[in-house]
Short mmCIF file of C-alpha atoms and ligand atoms in Angstrom, two decimals:
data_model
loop_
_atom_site.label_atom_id
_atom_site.label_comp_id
_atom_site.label_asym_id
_atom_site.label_seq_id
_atom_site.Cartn_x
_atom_site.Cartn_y
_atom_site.Cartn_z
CA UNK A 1 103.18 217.27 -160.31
CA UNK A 2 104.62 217.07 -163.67
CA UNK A 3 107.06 219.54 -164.54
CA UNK A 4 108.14 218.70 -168.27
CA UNK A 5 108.16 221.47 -170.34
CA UNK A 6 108.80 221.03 -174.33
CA UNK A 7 110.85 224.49 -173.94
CA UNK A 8 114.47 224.22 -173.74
CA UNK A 9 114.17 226.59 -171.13
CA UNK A 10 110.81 226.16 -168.60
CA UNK A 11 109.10 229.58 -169.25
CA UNK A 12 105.93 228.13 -168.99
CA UNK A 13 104.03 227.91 -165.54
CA UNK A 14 106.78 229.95 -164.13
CA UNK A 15 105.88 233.15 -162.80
CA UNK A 16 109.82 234.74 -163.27
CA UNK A 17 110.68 236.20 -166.45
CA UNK A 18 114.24 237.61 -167.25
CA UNK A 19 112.63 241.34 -169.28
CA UNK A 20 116.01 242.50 -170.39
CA UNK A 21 119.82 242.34 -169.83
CA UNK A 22 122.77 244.68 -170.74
CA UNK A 23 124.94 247.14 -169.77
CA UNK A 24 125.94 244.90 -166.37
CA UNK A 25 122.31 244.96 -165.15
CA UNK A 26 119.68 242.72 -165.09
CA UNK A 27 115.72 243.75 -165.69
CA UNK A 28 113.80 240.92 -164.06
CA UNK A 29 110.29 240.17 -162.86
CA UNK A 30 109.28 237.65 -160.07
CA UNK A 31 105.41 237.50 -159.85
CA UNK A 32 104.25 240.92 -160.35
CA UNK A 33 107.26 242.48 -158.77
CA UNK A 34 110.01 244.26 -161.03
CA UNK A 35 113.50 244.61 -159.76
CA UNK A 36 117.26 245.49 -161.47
CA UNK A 37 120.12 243.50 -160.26
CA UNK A 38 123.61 243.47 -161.23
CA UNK A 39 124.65 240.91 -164.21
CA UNK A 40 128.70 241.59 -164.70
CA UNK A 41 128.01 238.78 -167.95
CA UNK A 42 125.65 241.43 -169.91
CA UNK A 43 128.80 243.13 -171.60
CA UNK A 44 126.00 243.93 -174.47
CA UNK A 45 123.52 246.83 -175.06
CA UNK A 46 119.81 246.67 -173.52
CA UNK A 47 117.33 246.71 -175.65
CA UNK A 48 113.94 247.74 -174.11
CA UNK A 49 113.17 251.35 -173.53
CA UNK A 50 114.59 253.32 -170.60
CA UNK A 51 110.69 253.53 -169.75
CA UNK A 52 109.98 249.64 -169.30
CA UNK A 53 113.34 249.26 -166.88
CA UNK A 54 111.90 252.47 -164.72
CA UNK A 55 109.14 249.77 -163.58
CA UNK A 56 111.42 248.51 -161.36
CA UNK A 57 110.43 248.72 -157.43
CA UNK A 58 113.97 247.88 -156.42
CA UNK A 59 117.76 248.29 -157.91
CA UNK A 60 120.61 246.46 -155.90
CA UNK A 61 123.95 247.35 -156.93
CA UNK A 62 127.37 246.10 -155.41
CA UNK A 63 129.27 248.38 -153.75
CA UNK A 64 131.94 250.62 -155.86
CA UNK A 65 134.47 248.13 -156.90
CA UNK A 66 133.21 244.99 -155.38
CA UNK A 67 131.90 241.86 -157.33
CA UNK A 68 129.49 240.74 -154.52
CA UNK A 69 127.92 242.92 -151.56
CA UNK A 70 125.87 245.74 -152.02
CA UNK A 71 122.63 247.37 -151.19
CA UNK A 72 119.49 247.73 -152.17
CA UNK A 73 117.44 251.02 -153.30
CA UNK A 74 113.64 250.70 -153.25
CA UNK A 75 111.25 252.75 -155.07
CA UNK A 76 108.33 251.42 -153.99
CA UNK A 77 106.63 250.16 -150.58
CA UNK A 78 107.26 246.24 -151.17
CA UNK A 79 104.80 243.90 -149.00
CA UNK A 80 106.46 243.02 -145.65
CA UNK A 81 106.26 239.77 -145.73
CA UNK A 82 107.18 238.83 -149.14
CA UNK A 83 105.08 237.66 -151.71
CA UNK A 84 104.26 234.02 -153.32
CA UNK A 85 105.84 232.95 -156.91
CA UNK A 86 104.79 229.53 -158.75
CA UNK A 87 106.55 227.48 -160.49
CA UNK A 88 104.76 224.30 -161.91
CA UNK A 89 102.62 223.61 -158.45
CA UNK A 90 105.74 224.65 -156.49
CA UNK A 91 105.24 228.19 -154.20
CA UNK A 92 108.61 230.08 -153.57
CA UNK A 93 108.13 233.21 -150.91
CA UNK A 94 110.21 235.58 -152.64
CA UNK A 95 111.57 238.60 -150.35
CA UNK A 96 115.06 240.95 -151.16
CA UNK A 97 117.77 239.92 -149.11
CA UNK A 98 120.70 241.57 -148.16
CA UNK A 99 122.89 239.43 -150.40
CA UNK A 100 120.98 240.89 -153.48
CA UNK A 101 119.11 237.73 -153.85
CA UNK A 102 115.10 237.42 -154.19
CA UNK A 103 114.92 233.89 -152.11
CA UNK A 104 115.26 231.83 -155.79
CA UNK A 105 117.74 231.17 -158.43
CA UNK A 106 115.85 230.61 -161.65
CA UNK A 107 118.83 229.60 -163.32
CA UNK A 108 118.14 226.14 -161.69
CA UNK A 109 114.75 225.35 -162.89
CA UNK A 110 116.13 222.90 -165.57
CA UNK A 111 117.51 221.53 -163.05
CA UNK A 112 114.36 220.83 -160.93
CA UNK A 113 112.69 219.39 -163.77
CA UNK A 114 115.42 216.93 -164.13
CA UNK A 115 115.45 215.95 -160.44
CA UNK A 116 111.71 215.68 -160.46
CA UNK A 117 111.71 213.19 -163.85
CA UNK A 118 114.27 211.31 -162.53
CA UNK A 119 112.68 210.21 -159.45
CA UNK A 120 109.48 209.62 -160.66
CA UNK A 121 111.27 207.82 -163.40
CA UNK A 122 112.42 205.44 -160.84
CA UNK A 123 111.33 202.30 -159.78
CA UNK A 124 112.75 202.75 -156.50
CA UNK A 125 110.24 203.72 -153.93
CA UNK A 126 112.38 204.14 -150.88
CA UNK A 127 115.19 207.20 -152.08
CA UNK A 128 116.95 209.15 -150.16
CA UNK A 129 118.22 212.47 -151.03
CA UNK A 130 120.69 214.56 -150.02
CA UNK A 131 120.52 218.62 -150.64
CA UNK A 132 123.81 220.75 -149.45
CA UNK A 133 123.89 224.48 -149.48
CA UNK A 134 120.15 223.89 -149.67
CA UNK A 135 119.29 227.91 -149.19
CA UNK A 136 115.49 228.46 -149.15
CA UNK A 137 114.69 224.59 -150.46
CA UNK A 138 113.54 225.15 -154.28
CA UNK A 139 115.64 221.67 -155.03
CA UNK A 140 114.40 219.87 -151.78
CA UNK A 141 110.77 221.08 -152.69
CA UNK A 142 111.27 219.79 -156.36
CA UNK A 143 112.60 216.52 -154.85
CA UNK A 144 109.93 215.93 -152.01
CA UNK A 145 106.98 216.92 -154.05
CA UNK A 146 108.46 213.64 -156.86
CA UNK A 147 107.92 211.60 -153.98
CA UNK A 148 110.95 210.73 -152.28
CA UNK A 149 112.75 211.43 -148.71
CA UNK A 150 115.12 214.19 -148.54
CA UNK A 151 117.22 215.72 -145.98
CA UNK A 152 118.45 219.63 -146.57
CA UNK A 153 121.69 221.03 -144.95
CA UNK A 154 122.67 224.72 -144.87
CA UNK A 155 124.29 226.91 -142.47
CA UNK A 156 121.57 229.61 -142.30
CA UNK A 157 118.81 228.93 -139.74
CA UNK A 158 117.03 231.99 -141.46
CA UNK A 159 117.83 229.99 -144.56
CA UNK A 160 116.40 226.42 -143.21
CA UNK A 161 113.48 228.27 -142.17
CA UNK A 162 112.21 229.91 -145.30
CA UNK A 163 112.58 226.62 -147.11
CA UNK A 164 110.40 224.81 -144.74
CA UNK A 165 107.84 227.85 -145.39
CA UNK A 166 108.36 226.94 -149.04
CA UNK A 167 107.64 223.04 -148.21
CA UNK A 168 104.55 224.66 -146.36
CA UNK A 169 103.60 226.82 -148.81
CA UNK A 170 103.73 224.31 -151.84
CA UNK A 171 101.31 221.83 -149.81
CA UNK A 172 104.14 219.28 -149.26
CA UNK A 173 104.41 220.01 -145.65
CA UNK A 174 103.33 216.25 -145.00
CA UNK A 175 106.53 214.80 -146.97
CA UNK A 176 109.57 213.15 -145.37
CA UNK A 177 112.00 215.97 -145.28
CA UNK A 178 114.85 216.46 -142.88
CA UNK A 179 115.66 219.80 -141.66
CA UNK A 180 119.60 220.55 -140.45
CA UNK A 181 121.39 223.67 -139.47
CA UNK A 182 125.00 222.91 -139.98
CA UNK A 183 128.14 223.28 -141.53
CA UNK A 184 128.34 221.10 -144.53
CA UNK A 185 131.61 219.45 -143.91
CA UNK A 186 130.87 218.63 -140.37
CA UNK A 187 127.44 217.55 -141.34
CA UNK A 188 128.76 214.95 -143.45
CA UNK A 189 131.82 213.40 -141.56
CA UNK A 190 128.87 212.71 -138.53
CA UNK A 191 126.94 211.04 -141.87
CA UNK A 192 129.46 209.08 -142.67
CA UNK A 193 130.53 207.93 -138.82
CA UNK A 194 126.47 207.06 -138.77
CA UNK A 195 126.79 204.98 -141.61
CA UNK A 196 124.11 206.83 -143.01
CA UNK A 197 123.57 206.47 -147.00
CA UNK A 198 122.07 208.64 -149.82
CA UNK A 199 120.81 207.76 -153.21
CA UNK A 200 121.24 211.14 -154.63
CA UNK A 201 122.97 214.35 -153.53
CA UNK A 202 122.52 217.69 -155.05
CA UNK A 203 125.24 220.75 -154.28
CA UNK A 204 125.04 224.08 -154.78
CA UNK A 205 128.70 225.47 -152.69
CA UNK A 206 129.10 228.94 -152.73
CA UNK A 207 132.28 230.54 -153.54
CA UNK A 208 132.43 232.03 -149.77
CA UNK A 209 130.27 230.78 -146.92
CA UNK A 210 130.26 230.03 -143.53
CA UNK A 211 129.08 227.31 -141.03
CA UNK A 212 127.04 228.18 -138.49
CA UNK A 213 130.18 227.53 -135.90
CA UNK A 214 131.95 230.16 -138.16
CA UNK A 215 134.08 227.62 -139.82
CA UNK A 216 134.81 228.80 -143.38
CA UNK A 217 133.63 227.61 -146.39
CA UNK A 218 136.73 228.05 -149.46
CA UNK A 219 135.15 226.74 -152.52
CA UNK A 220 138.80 226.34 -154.14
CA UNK A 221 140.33 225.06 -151.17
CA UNK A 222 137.27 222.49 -149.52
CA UNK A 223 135.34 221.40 -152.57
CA UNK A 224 137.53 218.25 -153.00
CA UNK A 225 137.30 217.54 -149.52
CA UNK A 226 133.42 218.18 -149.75
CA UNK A 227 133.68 215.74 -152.57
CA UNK A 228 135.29 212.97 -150.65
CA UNK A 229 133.04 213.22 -148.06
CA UNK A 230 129.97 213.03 -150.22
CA UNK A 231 131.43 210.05 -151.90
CA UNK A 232 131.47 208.02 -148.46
CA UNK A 233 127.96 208.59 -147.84
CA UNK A 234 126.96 207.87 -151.15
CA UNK A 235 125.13 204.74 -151.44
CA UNK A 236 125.97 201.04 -153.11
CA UNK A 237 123.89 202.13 -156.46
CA UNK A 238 123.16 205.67 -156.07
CA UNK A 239 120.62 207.13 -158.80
CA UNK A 240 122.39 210.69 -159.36
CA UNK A 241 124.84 213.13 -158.59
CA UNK A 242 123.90 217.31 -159.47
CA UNK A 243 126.56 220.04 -158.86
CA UNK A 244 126.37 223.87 -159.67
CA UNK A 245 128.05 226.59 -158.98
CA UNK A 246 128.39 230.07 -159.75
CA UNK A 247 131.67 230.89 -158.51
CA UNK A 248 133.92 232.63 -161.09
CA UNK A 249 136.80 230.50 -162.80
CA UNK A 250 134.90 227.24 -161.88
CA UNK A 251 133.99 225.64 -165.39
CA UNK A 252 131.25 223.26 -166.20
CA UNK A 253 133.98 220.92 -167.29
CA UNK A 254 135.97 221.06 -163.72
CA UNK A 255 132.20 220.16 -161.79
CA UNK A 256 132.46 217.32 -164.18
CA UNK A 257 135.56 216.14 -163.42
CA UNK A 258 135.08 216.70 -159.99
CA UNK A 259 132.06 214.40 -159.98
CA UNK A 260 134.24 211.76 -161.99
CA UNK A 261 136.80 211.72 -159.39
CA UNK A 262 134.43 210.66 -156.56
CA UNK A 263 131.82 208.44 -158.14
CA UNK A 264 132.34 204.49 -157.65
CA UNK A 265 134.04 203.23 -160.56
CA UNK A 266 131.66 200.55 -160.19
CA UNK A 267 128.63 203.26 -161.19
CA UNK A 268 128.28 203.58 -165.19
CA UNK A 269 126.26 206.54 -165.83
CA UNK A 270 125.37 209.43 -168.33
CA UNK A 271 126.90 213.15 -167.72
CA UNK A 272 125.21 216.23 -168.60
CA UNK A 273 127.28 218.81 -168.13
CA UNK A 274 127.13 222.64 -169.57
CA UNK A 275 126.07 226.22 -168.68
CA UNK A 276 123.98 227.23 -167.03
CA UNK A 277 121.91 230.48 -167.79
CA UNK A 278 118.66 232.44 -167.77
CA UNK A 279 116.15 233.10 -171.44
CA UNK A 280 116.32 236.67 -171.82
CA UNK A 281 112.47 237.80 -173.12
CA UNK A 282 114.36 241.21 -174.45
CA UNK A 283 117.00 240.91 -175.89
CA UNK A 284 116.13 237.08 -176.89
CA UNK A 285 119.43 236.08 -175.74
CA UNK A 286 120.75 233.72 -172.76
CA UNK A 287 122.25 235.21 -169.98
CA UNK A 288 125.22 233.39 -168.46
CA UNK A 289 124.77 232.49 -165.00
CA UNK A 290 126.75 229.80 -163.80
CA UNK A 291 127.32 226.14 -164.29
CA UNK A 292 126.27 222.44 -163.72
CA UNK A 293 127.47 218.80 -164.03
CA UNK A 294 124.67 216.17 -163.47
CA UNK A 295 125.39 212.43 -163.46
CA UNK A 296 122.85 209.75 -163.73
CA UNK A 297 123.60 205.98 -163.28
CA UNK A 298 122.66 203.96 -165.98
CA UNK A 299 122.29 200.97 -163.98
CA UNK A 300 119.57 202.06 -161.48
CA UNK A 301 116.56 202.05 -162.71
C1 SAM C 1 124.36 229.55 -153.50
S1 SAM C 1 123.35 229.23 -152.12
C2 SAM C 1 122.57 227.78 -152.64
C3 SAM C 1 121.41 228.02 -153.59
C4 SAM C 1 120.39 226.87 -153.75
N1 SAM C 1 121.02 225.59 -153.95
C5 SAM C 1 119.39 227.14 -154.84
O1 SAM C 1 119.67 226.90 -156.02
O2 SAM C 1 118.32 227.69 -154.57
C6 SAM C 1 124.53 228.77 -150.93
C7 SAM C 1 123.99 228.37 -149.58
O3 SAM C 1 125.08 227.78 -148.87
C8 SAM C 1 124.92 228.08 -147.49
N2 SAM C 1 126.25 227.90 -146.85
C9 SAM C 1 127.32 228.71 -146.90
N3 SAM C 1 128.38 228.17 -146.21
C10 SAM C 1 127.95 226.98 -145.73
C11 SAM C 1 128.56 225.94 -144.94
N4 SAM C 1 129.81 226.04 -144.52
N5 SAM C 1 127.82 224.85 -144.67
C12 SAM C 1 126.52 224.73 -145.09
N6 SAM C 1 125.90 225.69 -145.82
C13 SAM C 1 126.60 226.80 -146.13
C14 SAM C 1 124.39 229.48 -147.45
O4 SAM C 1 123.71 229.73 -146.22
C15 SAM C 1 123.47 229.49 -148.69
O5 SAM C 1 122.14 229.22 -148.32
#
């Protein structure tokens, strides 16, 4: 697999496309499927035809006065099992959930790409990745399928399972991927007692969450403690560090200095750290939709 893309954003060999934004919604496509989903960023006009947004097969909207929770409306008769989406030779199952979510944040594909050159950039041939908040495994499939072992975390069994449906799915159900239910915290204190070590960890917290023990997930209150935690099992040269988030007042700037405060000093390394967002096909502009901080040590090769 080879995912470069000479587009700033990786439009090509992705079967998503963002149609149209404005007026708080968001016209998208994944596969041949057309839904509207709230976008509280598109403060602007839309700008295709009433007509073209009518296609959709599905409108979630949050309930009156909320900022997350809400409920779907379906037009159409949707297949009952979900339906396959590529990206690059990656297959997603996409499928509505309850949270308003298809089953894959496109937002991230830069981000694949970049875990997918790095790694087979690498001389190393024994890495060992670390994926928290893993949801349905688009950033464990990226890393498995550049050829090195990962484990993915995340509370959700239902979660866990659909990403090792997506491992399945893509081909890559052969690679060395470990599969945990757990809370994220806990998971990585028992890491740490084990003495086990990663070369990379990606982390995607959500604003709100909870372990599968019900212990709560604060962003604002446990990502430092997250942070700490990651740092210990962190190994003597790790290769990269990749947070996101999409949790409101959370800049790209704080996930950077939150990934400053925790790396060895011994690591030198290269930040790239910025907004993240989604190529709007309409209205040709980018749609805000959350942020990331990704370090890279210089010195590992
Ligand atoms: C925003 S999603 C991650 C999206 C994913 N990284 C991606 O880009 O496709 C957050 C995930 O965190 C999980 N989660 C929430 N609270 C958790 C906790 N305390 N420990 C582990 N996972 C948790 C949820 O089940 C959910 O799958």
């Amino acid at each position: 697999m080879n995912l470069s893309s000479p587009l700033p954003y990786p439009l090509d060999d992705f079967d998503y496309r963002l149609l149209d934004s404005g007026e708080f919604q968001k016209l998208e496509r994944f596969g041949s499927h057309h839904f509207i989903r709230p976008a509280p960023q598109a403060i602007w006009p839309k700008t295709l035809p009433d007509a073209e947004w009518k296609r959709a097969e599905g409108e979630y909207n949050y309930f009156k006065g909320k900022e997350s929770g809400g409920e779907w409306k379906f037009f159409k008769k949707l297949p009952k099992d979900g339906w396959p989406l590529k990206f690059h030779e990656l297959t997603f199952k996409m499928k509505p959930t309850g949270f308003g979510h298809i089953g894959m944040f496109p937002e991230q594909a830069p981000n694949w790409i970049w875990i997918d050159e790095l790694i087979r950039s690498s001389d190393r041939t024994d890495l060992n990745i670390l994926n928290i908040f893993g949801y349905t495994g688009a950033s464990t499939l990226a890393v498995a399928g550049a050829g090195a072992a990962v484990t993915h975390v995340d509370a959700s069994k239902a979660s866990v399972t659909w990403a090792r449906n997506n491992l399945e799915l893509s081909g890559l159900g052969d690679c060395p991927v470990r599969w945990i239910v757990d809370d994220a915290l806990k998971f990585l204190k028992r890491e740490h007692r084990r003495g086990r070590r990663y070369d990379g960890i990606i982390m995607d917290p959500p604003t709100f969450g909870r372990g599968p023990g019900g212990e709560v997930w604060k962003i604002e209150n446990q990502l430092s403690e997250l942070m700490l935690h990651c740092k210990q099992v962190l190994s003597d040269s790790p290769l990269f560090i990749l947070l996101t988030t999409h949790s409101p007042g959370f800049s790209a700037l704080t996930l950077k200095n939150m990934i400053l405060k925790f790396i060895p000093e011994s690591c030198s390394g290269v930040f790239e750290t910025d907004e993240m967002y989604i190529h709007d096909n309409g209205s040709r502009l980018h749609l805000p939709s959350g942020f990331y901080s990704r370090w890279r040590n210089e010195s590992v090769k």
